[in-house]
XYZ file of C-alpha atoms in Angstrom:
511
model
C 86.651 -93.758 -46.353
C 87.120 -97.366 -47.297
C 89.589 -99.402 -48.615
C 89.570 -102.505 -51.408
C 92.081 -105.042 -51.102
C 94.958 -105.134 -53.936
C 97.945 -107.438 -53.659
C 101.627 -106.142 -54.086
C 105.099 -107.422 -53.300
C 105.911 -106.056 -49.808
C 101.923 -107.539 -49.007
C 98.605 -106.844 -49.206
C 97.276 -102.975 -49.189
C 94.053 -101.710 -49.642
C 92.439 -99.296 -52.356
C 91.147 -96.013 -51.983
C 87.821 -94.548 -52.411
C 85.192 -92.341 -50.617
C 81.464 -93.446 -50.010
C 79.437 -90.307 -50.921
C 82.069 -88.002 -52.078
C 82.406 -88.072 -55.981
C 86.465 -88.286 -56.836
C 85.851 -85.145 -58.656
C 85.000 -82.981 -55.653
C 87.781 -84.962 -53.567
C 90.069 -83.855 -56.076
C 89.527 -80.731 -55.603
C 92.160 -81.483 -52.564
C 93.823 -84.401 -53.466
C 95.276 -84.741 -56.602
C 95.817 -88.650 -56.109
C 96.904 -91.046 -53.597
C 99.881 -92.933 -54.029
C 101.442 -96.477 -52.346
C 105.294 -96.591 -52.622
C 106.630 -99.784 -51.434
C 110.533 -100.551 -51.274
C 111.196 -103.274 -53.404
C 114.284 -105.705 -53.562
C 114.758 -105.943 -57.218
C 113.726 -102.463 -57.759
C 114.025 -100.371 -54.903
C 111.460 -97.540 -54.009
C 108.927 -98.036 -56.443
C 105.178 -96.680 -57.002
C 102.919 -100.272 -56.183
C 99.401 -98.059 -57.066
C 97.749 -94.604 -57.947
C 94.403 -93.879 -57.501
C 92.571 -92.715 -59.589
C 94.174 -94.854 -61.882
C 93.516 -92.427 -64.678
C 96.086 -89.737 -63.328
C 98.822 -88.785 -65.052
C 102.363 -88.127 -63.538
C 105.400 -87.978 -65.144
C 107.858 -90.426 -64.974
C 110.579 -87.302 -63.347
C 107.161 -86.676 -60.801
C 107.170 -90.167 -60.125
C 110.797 -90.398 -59.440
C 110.890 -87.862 -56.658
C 107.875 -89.328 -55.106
C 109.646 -92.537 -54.673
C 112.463 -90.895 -52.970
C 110.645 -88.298 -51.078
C 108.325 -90.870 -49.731
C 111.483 -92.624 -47.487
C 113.208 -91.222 -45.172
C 117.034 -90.522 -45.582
C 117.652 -92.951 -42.966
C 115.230 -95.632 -41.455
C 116.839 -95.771 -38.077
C 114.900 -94.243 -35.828
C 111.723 -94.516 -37.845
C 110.232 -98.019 -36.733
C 106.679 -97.668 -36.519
C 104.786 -95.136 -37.758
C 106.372 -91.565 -39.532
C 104.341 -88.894 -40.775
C 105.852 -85.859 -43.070
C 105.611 -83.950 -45.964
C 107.115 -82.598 -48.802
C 106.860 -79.954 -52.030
C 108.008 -80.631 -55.650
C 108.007 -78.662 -58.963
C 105.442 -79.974 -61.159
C 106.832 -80.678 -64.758
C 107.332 -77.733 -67.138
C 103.619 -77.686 -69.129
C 102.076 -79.830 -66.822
C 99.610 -78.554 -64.967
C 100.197 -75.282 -64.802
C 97.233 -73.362 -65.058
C 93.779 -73.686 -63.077
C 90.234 -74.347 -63.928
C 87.147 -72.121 -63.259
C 86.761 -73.050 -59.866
C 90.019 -73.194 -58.578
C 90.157 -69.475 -59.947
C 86.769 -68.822 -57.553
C 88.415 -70.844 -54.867
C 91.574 -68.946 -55.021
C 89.701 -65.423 -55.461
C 88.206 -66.046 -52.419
C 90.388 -68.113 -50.111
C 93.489 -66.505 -47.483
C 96.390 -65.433 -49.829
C 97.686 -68.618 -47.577
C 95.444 -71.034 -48.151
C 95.485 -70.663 -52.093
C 96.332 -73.072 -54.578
C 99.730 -73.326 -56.126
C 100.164 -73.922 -60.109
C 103.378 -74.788 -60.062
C 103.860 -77.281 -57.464
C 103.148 -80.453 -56.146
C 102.609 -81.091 -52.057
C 103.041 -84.552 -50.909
C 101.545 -85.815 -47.142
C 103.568 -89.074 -46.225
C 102.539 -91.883 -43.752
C 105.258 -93.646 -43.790
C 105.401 -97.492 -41.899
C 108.370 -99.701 -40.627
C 107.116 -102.613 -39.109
C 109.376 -105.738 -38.287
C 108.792 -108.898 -41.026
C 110.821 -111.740 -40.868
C 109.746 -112.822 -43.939
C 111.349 -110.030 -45.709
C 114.894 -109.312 -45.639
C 114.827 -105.644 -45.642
C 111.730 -105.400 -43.316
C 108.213 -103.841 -43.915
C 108.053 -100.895 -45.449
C 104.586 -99.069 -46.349
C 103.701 -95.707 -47.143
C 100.295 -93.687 -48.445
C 101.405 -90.186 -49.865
C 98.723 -87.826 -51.010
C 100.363 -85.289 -53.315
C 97.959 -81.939 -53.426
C 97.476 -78.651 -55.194
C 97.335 -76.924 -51.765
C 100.080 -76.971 -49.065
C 97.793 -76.862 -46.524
C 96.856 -79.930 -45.383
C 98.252 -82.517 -42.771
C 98.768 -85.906 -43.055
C 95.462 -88.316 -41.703
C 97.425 -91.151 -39.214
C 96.178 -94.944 -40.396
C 95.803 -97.542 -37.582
C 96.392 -100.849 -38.112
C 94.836 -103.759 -37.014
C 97.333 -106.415 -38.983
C 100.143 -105.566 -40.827
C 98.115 -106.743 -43.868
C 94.997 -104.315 -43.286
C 95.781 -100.168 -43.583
C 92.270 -98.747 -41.762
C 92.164 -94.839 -42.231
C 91.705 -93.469 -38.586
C 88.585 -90.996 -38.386
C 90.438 -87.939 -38.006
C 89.659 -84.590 -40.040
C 93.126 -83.364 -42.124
C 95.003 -80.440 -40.271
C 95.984 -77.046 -42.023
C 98.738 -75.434 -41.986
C 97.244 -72.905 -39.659
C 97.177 -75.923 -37.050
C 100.657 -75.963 -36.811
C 101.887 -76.514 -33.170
C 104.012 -73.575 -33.805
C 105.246 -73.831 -30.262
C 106.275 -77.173 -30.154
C 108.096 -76.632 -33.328
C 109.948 -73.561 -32.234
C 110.502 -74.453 -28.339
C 114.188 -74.992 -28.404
C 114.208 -71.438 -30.873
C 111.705 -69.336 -28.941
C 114.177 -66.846 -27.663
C 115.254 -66.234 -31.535
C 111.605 -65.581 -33.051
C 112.293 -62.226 -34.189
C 115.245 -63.473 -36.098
C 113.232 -66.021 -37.643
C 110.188 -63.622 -38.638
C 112.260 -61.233 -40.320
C 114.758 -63.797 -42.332
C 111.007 -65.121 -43.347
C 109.969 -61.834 -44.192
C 113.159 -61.088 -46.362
C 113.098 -64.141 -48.001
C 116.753 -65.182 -46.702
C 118.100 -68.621 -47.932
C 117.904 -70.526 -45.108
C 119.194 -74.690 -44.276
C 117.163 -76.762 -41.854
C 119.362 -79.702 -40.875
C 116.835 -81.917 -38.143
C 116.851 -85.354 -36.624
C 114.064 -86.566 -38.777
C 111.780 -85.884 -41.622
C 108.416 -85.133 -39.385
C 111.037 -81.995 -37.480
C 112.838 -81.201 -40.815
C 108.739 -80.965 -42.637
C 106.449 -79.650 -39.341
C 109.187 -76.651 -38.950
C 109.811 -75.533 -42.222
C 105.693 -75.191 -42.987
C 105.999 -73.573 -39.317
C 108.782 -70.871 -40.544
C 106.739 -70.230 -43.914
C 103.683 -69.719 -41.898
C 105.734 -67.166 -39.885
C 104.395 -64.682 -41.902
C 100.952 -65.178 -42.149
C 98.731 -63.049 -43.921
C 101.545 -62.334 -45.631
C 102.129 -65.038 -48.424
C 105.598 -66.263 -48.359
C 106.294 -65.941 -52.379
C 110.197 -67.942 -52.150
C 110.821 -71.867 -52.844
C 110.654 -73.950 -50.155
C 111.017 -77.885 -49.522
C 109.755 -79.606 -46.212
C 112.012 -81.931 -46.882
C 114.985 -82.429 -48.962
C 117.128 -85.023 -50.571
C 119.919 -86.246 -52.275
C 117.801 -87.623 -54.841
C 115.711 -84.358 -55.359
C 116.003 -83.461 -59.280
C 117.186 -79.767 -57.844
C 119.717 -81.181 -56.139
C 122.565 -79.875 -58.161
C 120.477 -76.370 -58.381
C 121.192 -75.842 -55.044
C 123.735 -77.008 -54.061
C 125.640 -75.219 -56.464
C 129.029 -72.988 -55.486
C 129.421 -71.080 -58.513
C 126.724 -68.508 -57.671
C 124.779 -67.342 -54.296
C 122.470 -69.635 -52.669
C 118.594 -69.281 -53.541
C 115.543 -67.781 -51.696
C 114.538 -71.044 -50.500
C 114.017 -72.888 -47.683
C 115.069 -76.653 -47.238
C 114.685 -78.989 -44.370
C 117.235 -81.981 -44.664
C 118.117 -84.805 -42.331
C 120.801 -86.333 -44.094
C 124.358 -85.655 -42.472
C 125.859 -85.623 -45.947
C 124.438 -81.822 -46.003
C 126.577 -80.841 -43.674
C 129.473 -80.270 -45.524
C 127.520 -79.945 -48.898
C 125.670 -76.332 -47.177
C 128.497 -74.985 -45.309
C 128.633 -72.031 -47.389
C 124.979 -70.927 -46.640
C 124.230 -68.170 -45.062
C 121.744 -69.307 -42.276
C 121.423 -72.471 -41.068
C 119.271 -73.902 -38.529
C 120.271 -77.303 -37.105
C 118.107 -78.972 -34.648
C 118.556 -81.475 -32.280
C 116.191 -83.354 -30.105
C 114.705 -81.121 -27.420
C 116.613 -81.216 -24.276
C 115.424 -79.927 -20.873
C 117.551 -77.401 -18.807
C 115.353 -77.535 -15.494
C 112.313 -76.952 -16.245
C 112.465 -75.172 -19.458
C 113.826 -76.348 -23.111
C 117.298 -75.693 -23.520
C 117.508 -73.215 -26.090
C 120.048 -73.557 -29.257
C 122.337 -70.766 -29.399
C 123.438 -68.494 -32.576
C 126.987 -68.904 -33.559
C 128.926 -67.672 -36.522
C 129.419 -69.502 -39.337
C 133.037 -69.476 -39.680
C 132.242 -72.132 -36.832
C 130.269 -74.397 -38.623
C 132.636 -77.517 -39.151
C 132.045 -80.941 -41.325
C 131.965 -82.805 -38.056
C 130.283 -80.622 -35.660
C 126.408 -81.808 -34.699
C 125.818 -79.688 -31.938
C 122.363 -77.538 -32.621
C 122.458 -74.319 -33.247
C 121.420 -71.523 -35.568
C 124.627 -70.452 -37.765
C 124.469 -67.013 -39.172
C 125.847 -63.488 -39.136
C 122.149 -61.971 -39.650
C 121.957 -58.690 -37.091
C 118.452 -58.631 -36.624
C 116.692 -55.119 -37.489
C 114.477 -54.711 -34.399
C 114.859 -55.830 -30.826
C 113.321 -58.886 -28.969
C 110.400 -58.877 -27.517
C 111.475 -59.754 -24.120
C 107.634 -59.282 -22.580
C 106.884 -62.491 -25.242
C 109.745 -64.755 -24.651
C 109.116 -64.364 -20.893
C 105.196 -65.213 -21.259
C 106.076 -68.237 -22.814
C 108.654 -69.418 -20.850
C 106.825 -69.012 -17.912
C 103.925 -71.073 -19.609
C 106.285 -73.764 -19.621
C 107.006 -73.507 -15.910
C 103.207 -73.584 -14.835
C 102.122 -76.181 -17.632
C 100.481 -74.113 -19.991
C 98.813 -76.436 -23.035
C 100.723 -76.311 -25.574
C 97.843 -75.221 -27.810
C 97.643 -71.979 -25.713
C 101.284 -71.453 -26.283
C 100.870 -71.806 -30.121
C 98.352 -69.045 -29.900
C 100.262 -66.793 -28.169
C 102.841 -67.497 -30.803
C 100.606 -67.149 -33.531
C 99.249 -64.096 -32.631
C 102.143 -62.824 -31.668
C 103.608 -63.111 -35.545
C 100.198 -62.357 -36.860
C 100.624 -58.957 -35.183
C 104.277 -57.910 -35.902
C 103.588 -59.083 -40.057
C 100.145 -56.941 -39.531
C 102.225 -53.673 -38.295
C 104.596 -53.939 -40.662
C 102.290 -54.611 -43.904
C 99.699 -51.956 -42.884
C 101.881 -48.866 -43.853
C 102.022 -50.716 -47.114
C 98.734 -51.182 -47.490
C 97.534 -47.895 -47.147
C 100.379 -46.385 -49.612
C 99.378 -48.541 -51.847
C 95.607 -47.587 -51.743
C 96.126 -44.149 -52.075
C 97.900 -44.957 -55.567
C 94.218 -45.986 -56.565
C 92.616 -43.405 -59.029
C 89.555 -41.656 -57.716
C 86.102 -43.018 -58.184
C 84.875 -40.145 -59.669
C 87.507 -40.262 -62.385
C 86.290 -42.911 -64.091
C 84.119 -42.761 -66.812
C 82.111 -44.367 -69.413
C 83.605 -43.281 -72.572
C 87.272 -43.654 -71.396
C 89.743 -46.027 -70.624
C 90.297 -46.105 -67.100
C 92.683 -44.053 -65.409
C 96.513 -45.663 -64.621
C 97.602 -46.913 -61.194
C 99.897 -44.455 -60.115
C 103.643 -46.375 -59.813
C 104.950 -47.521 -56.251
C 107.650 -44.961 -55.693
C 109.697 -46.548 -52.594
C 111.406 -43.029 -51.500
C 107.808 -41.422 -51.221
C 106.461 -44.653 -49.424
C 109.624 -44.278 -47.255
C 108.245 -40.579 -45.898
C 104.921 -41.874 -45.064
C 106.504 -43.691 -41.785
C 107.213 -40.401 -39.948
C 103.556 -40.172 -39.583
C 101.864 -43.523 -40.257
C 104.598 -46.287 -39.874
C 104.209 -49.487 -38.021
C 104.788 -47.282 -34.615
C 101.390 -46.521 -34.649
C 100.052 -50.700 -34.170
C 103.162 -51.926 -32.820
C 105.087 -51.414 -29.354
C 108.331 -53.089 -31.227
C 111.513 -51.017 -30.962
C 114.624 -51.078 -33.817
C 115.254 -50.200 -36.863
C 111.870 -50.036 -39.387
C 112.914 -48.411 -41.905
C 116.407 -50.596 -42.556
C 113.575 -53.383 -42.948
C 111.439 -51.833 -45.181
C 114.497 -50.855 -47.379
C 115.600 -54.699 -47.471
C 112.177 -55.735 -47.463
C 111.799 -54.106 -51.107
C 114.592 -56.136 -52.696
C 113.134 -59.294 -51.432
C 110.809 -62.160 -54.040
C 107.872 -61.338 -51.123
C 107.757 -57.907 -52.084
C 107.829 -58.498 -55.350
C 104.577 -61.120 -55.003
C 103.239 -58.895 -52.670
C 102.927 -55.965 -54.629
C 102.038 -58.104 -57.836
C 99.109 -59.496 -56.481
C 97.868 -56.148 -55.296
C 98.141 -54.534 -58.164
C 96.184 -57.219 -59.999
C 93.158 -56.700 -57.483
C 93.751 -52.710 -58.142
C 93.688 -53.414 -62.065
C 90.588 -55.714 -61.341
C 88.943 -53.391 -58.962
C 89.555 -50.659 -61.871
C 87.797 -52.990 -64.354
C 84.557 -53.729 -61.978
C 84.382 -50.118 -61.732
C 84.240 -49.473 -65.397
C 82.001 -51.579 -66.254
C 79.884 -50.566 -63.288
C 79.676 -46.673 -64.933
C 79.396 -48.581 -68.400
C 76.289 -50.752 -67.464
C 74.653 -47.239 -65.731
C 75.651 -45.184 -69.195
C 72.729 -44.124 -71.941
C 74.519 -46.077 -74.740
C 71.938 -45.628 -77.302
C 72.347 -42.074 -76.929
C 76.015 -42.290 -77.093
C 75.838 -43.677 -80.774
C 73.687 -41.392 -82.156
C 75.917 -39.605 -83.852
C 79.221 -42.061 -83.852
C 79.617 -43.420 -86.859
C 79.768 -47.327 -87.878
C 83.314 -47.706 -87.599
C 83.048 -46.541 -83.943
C 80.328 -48.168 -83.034
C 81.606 -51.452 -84.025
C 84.438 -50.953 -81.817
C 82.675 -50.138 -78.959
C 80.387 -53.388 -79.619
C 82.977 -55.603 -79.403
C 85.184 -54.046 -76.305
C 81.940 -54.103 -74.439
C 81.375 -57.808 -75.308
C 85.086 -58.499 -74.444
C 84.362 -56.999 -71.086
C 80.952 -59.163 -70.724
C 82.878 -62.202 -71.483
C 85.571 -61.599 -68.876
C 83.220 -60.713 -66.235
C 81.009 -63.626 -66.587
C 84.197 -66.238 -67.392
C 86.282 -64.257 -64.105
C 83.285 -64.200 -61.877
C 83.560 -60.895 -61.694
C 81.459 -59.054 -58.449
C 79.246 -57.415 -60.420
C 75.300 -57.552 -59.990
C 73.845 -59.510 -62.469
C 71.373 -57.298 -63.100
C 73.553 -54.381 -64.243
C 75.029 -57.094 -66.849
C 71.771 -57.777 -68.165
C 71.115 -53.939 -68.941
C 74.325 -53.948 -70.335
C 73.451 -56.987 -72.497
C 70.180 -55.230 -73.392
C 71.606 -52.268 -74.399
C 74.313 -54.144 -76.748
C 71.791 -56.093 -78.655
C 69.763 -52.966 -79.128
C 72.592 -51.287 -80.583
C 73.688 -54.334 -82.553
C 70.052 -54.141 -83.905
C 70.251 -50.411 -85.100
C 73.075 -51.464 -87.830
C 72.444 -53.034 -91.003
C 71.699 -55.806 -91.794
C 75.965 -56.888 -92.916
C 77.499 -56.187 -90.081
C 74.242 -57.468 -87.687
C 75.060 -60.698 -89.117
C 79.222 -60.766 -88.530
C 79.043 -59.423 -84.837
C 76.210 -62.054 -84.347
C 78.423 -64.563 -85.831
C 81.235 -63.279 -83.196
């Protein structure tokens, strides 16, 4: 990646682009990069986007200015990394091209793109400048249609020159969940399942990189699951949903929101969980870990860390886990090992608990052999919760998982939670899908020329265009479908075409 020079107030910075990589394809991850710069006259203000041709709106660009600067710049001299998530404006944006639709069809549920938000990667600089009042401030944001990518660390050789460091941009699935969890570990389960149920939950940490790193590291909890609620990395004052939530006159939100400003405080006390972090502090050998205390405790003025909630979790800790880890601390385990354990840990519980769901779901799939040519395919069956609800006697999460509590009290909140709802949304659109491959599978293998024999021209017509409709939406959808069975299919519609007169040859050509 290189850089050309540009001037600006706060100095010289240096200009995007990517030798051998068309902007086009680049874009396909980064929606543009942007340099904020904190000016006197103006405060935070946008110096340059590249490509110059994008278009943000001027709400967009306010909360990048303000996002892109930490609450407070004590404690941030030198070099910051973080990140952060916006709404993109109503109408803008919103829906995605052909081959974000492949991209998303066949990427994780995790690693797909979002149409309704904006994710911004900060580098954020303080550097000492006596020839500025205020200091030297520099930052290069990167706002993306995924939320799954890191930010890439610049090294500087002058404070004039920003050289991009040759380092390949983390995903979220690189998290060092065990660094950001270590003074939490013994309160994982907790966190899993007020993930899972899509609790409203407060961050409050030390700085933006601990506020960002472990709410990305909470959403990920969940993982394959896709965690369907709001959440912000980081959180302002300044945010344009700042009076959303922060709102008394009605119950928090399903989001999550990682803030560093002490001014939240006060302004979340009524919350129901709230993680505040401190920096982590060694007892012995091992990180001291934050207790959970009741929020009728929670005062204006008290900083001590802690997790503040009256959440009863629904199953037990898994002691084996917490002890494996702790003891990985002792004998100087990398911390990359930890974060697998971790990892695989969560992966596993979320796995047990989705499976059962899975396979209920399944069997509300029609049969194969149901489906044929002439008809409209057969309904889904609906989700009926009670009869899902008997199916863990026999084949409940006790059959993949050795953890003990209360399952189905989880399931039961589980179903009134937003990641149930996307859950079971985006499976039944891959049943409806699957439904339509299917049909036009037994359509494409169907004598149709013997079929309209003796239909008459009204009919026939009909089925000409449904067919077509189908054709279309396979072809435009990508549809898995062998291209050979279209081509019959295509075959077979122009013969039939071809058998009408001559009138209506010429208006379904013309269509």
């Amino acid at each position: 990646m290189e850089l050309s020079e540009t001037g600006g107030r706060a100095g010289k910075v240096k200009r995007c682009s990517v030798p051998g990589l068309p902007w086009d394809r680049f874009s396909a991850w980064l929606e543009c990069v942007c340099v904020v710069t904190f000016d006197l006259e103006l405060g935070q203000a946008i110096e340059l986007v590249y490509p110059r041709d994008v278009r943000l709106t001027e709400k967009e660009k306010t909360s990048i200015c303000y996002l892109s600067f930490p609450d407070s710049y004590s404690g941030c001299l030198g070099d910051t990394q973080f990140s952060f998530r916006i709404r993109q404006t109503a109408g803008h944006k919103l829906s995605l091209n052909g081959d974000e639709e492949k991209y998303n069809r066949d990427a994780p549920v995790v690693l797909q793109l979002d149409r309704a938000h904006y994710y911004g990667f900060v580098y954020f600089r303080q550097v000492k400048d006596c020839t500025v009042k205020r200091g030297y401030f520099q930052k290069v944001r990167i706002p993306s249609k995924k939320d799954k990518l890191g930010t890439s660390p610049l090294k500087q050789s002058n404070q004039e020159n920003l050289l991009p460091a040759p380092m390949v941009i983390p995903t979220i699935n690189e998290l060092d969940l065990f660094g950001c969890f270590q003074s939490i570990l013994i309160h994982i389960q907790m966190l899993w399942e007020l993930m899972l149920l899509g609790e409203p939950v407060i961050v409050m940490a030390t700085s933006p990189k601990i506020s960002s790193d472990t709410v990305l590291a909470l959403t990920s909890c969940i993982a394959p699951l896709r965690y369907c609620c709001d959440y912000r990395p980081y959180f302002t004052i300044h945010d344009t949903e700042f009076k959303e939530y922060t709102t008394r006159t009605q119950a928090p939100p399903n989001v999550i929101l990682g803030v560093t400003n002490p001014f939240f405080i006060k302004t979340f006390q009524h919350w129901p969980h709230i993680i505040r972090l401190g920096d982590v502090r060694m007892s012995g050998d091992l990180p001291k870990q934050i207790k959970v205390k009741k929020l009728m405790k929670l005062r204006t003025l008290d900083t001590k860390p802690g997790i503040y909630t009256s959440y009863k979790t629904f199953l037990h800790k898994d002691k084996t886990l917490i002890k494996r880890l702790l003891k990985g601390i002792q004998r100087k385990r990398l911390p990359e090992v930890q974060s697998v354990i971790v990892r695989r840990h969560l992966l596993e519980l979320t796995q047990s608990f989705i499976i059962p769901l899975e396979r209920y779901v399944a069997s509300l799939m029609p049969l194969q052999r149901t489906i044929t040519a002439w008809k409209n395919p057969p309904q889904i069956r609906p989700f009926i919760k009670d009869e899902f609800m008997k199916t863990l006697e026999y084949a409940g999460p006790q059959l993949t998982s050795v953890q003990k509590g209360d399952w189905v009290g989880l399931y039961r909140r589980f179903f009134k939670s937003p990641n149930f709802d996307g859950w079971f949304r985006m499976r039944y659109q891959e049943m409806c899908k699957k439904l339509e491959i299917l049909h036009l599978e037994v359509l494409c293998e169907a004598d149709l020329l013997m079929w309209v024999r003796e239909k008459s021209e009204v009919e026939i017509v009909d089925l000409v265009l449904k067919l077509r409709e189908k054709l279309i939406k396979a072809r435009v959808h990508q549809l898995p479908v062998r291209e050979d069975l279209l081509e019959k299919l295509e075959l077979y519609l122009e013969t039939v075409i071809n058998s009408l007169p001559d009138d209506l040859q010429v208006v379904l050509h013309q269509h």
